[in-house]
mmCIF file of C-alpha atoms in Angstrom:
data_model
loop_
_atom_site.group_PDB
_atom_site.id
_atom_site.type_symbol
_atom_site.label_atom_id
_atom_site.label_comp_id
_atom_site.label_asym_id
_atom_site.label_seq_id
_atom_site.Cartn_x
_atom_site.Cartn_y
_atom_site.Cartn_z
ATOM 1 C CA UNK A 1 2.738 -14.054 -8.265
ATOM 2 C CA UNK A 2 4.930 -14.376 -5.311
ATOM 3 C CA UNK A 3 6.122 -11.031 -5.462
ATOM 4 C CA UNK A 4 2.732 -9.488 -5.994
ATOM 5 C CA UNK A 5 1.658 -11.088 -2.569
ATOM 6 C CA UNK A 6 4.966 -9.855 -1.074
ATOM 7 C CA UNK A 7 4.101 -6.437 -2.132
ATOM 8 C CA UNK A 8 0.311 -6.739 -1.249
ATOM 9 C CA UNK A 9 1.822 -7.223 2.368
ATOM 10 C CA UNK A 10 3.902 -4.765 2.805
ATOM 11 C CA UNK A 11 1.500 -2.314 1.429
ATOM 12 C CA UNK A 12 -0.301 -2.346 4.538
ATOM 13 C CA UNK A 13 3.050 -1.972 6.933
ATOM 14 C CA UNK A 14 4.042 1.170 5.207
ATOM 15 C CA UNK A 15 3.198 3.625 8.235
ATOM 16 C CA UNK A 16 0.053 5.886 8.033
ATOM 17 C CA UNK A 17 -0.234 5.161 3.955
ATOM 18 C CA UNK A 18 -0.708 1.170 4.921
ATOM 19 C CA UNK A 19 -3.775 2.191 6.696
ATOM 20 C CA UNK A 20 -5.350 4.266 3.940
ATOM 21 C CA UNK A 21 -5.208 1.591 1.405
ATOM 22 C CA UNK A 22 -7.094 -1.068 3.858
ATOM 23 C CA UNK A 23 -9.290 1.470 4.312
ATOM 24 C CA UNK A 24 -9.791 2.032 0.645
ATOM 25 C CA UNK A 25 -9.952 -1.383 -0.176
ATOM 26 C CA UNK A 26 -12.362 -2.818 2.633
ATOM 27 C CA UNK A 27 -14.467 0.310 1.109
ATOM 28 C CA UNK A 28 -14.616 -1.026 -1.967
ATOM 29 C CA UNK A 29 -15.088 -4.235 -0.898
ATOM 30 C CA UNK A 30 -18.242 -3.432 1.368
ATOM 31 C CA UNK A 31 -19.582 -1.485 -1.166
ATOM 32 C CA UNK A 32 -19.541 -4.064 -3.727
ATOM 33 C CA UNK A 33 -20.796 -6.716 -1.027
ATOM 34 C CA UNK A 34 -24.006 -4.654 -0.146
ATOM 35 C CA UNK A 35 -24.814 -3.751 -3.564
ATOM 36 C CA UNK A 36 -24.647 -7.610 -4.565
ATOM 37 C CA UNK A 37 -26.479 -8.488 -1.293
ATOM 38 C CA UNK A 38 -28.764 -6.294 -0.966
ATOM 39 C CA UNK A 39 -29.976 -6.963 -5.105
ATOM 40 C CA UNK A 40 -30.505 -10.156 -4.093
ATOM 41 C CA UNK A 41 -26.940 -12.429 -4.541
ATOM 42 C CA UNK A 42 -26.483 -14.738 -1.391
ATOM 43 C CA UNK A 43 -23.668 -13.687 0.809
ATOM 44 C CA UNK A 44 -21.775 -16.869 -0.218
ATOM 45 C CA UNK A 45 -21.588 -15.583 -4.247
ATOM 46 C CA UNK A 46 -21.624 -11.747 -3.075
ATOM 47 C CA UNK A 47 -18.530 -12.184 -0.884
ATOM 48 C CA UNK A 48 -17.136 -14.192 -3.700
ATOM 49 C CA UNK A 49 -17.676 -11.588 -6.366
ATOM 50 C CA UNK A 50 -16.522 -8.808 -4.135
ATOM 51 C CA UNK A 51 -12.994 -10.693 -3.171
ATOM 52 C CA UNK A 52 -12.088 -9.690 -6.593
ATOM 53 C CA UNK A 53 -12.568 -5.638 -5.998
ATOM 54 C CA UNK A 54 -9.746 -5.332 -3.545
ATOM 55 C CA UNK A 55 -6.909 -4.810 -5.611
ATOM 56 C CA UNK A 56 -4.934 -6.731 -2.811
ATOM 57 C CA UNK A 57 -3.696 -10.710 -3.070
ATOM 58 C CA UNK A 58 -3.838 -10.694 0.761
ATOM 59 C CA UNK A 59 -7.274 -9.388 1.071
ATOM 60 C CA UNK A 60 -8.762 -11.224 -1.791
ATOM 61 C CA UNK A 61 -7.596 -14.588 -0.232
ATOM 62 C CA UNK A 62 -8.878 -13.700 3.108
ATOM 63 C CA UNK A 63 -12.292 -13.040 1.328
ATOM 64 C CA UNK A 64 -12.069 -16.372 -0.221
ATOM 65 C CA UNK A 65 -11.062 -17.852 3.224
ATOM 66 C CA UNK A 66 -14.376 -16.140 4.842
ATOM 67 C CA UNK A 67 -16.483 -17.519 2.432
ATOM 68 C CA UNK A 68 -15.123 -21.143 2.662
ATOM 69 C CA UNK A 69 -15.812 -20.926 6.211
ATOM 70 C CA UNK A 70 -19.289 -18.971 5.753
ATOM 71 C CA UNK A 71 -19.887 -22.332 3.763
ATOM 72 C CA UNK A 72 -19.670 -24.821 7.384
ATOM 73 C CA UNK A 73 -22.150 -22.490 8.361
ATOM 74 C CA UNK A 74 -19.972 -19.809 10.564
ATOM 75 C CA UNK A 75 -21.515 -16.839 11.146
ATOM 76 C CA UNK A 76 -20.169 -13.439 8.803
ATOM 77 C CA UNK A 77 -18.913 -11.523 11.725
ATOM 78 C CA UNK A 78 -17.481 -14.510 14.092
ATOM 79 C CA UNK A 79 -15.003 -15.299 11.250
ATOM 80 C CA UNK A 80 -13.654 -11.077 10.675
ATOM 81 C CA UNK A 81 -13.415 -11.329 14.316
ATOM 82 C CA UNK A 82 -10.291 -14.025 13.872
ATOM 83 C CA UNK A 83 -8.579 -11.922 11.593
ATOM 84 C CA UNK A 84 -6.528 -9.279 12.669
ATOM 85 C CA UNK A 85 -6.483 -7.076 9.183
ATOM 86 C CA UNK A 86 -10.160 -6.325 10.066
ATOM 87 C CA UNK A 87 -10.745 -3.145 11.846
ATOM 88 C CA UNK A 88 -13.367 -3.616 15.276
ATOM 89 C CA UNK A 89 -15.843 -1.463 13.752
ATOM 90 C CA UNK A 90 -16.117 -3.693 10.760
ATOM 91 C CA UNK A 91 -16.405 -6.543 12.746
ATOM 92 C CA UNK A 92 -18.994 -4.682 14.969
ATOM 93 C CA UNK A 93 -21.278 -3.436 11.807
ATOM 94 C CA UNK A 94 -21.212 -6.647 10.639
ATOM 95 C CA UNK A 95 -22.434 -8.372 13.697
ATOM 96 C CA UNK A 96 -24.994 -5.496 13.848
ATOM 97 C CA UNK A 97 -26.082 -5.919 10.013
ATOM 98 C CA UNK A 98 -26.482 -9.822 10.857
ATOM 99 C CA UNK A 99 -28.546 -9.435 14.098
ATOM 100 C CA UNK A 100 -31.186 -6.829 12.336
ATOM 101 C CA UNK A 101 -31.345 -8.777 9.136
ATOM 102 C CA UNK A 102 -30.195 -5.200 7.686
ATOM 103 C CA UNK A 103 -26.598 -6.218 6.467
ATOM 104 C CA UNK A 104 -26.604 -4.669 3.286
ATOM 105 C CA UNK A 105 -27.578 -1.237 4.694
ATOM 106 C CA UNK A 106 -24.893 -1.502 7.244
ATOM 107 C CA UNK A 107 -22.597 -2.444 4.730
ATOM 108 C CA UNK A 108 -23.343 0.696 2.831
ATOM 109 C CA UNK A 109 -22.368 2.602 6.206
ATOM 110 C CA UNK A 110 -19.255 1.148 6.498
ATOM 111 C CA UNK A 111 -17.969 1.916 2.820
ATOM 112 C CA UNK A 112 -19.362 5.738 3.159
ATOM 113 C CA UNK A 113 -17.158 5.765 5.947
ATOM 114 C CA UNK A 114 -14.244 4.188 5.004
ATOM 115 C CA UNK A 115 -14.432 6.711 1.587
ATOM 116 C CA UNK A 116 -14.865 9.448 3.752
ATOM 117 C CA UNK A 117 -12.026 9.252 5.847
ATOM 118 C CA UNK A 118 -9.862 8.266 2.992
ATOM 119 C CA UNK A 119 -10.792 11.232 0.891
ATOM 120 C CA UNK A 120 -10.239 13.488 4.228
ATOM 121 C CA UNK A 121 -6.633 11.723 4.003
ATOM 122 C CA UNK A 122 -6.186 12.317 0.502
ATOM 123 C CA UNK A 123 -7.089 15.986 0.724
ATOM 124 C CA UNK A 124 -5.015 16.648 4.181
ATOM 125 C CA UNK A 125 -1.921 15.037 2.845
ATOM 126 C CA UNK A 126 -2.147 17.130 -0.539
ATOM 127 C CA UNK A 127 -2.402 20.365 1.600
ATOM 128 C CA UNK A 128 0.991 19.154 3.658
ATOM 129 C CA UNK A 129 2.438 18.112 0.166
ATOM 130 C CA UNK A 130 1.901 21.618 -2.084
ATOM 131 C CA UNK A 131 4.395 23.669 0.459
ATOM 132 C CA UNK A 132 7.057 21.308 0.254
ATOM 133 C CA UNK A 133 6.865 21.228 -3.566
ATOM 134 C CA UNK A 134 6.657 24.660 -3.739
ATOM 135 C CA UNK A 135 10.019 25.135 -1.708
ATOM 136 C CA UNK A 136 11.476 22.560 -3.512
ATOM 137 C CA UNK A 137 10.912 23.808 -6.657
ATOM 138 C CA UNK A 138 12.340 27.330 -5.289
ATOM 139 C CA UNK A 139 15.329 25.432 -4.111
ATOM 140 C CA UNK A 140 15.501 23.813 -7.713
ATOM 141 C CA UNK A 141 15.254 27.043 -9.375
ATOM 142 C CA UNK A 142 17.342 29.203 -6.713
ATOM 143 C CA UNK A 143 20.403 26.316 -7.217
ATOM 144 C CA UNK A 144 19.896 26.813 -11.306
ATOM 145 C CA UNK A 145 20.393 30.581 -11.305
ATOM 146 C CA UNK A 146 23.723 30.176 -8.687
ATOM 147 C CA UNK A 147 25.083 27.740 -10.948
ATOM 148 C CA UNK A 148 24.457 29.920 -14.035
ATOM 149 C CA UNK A 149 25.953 32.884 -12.430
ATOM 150 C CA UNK A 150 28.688 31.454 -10.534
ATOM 151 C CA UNK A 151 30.745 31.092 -13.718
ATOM 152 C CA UNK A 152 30.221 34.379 -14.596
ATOM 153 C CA UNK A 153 31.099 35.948 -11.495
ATOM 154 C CA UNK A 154 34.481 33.481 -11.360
ATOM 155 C CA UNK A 155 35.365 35.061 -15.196
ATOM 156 C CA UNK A 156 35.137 38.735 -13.792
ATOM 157 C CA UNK A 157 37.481 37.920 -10.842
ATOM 158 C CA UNK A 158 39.588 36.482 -13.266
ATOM 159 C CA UNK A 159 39.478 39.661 -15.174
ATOM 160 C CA UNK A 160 39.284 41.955 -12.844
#
């Protein structure tokens, strides 16, 4: 257990990728929350329930902490505020959602963004990735034929 919250910490320090998979998982997350919310669960239960979609020990406790303190009677979007793994706009939406009584919908904003920009990740890092694979498997298959030949060439200088 302790070594699955190490990890789930230094997932998010790993540069550029770190930010992809909070991104991923506070989609999830918010997606989860305003389906639960807006069918009807209060946001006690909801945010309860939806801890568990993270995939991430550090997230999931921070959920859990949120909802304690949601319990005392804080307000959603005063408590993200203290926490630094949440993104402004998240807080922001949140604070909107609350004010217009429209929290699920905003919810649902925030996790079609979130998805967005990590499939527009997903799809720009694959189309960096292909060239580099595909001169890396030339390399591979350029140092296979040299070392195949090599001998050969050594035996007719030996010959010759």
């Amino acid at each position: 257990k302790m070594l699955r919250s190490f990890i789930d910490v230094m997932v998010f320090k790993i540069p550029i990728f770190g930010n992809v998979a909070l991104k991923s998982s506070l989609a999830r997350f918010s997606q989860s929350l305003a389906a639960l919310y807006g069918g009807g669960v209060n946001l006690l239960n909801a945010i309860e329930i939806s801890a568990t979609t993270v995939d991430n020990s550090v997230l999931e406790k921070t959920f859990k902490e949120v909802g304690d303190q949601i319990k005392v009677g804080k307000n959603f979007s005063d408590i993200l505020k203290n926490y630094s793994i949440f993104p402004p706009l998240v807080v922001h939406m949140v604070a909107v959602g609350e004010a217009s009584g429209k929290l699920d919908l905003v919810l649902r904003k925030v996790a079609d963004f979130y998805e967005e920009e990590v499939n527009d990740f997903s799809e720009n890092i694959s189309t960096i990735i292909e060239p580099i694979f595909i001169v890396g498997l030339g390399c591979a298959v350029g140092f296979i034929v040299v070392s195949l030949f090599l001998p050969l060439f050594s035996i007719q200088n030996a010959v010759g």
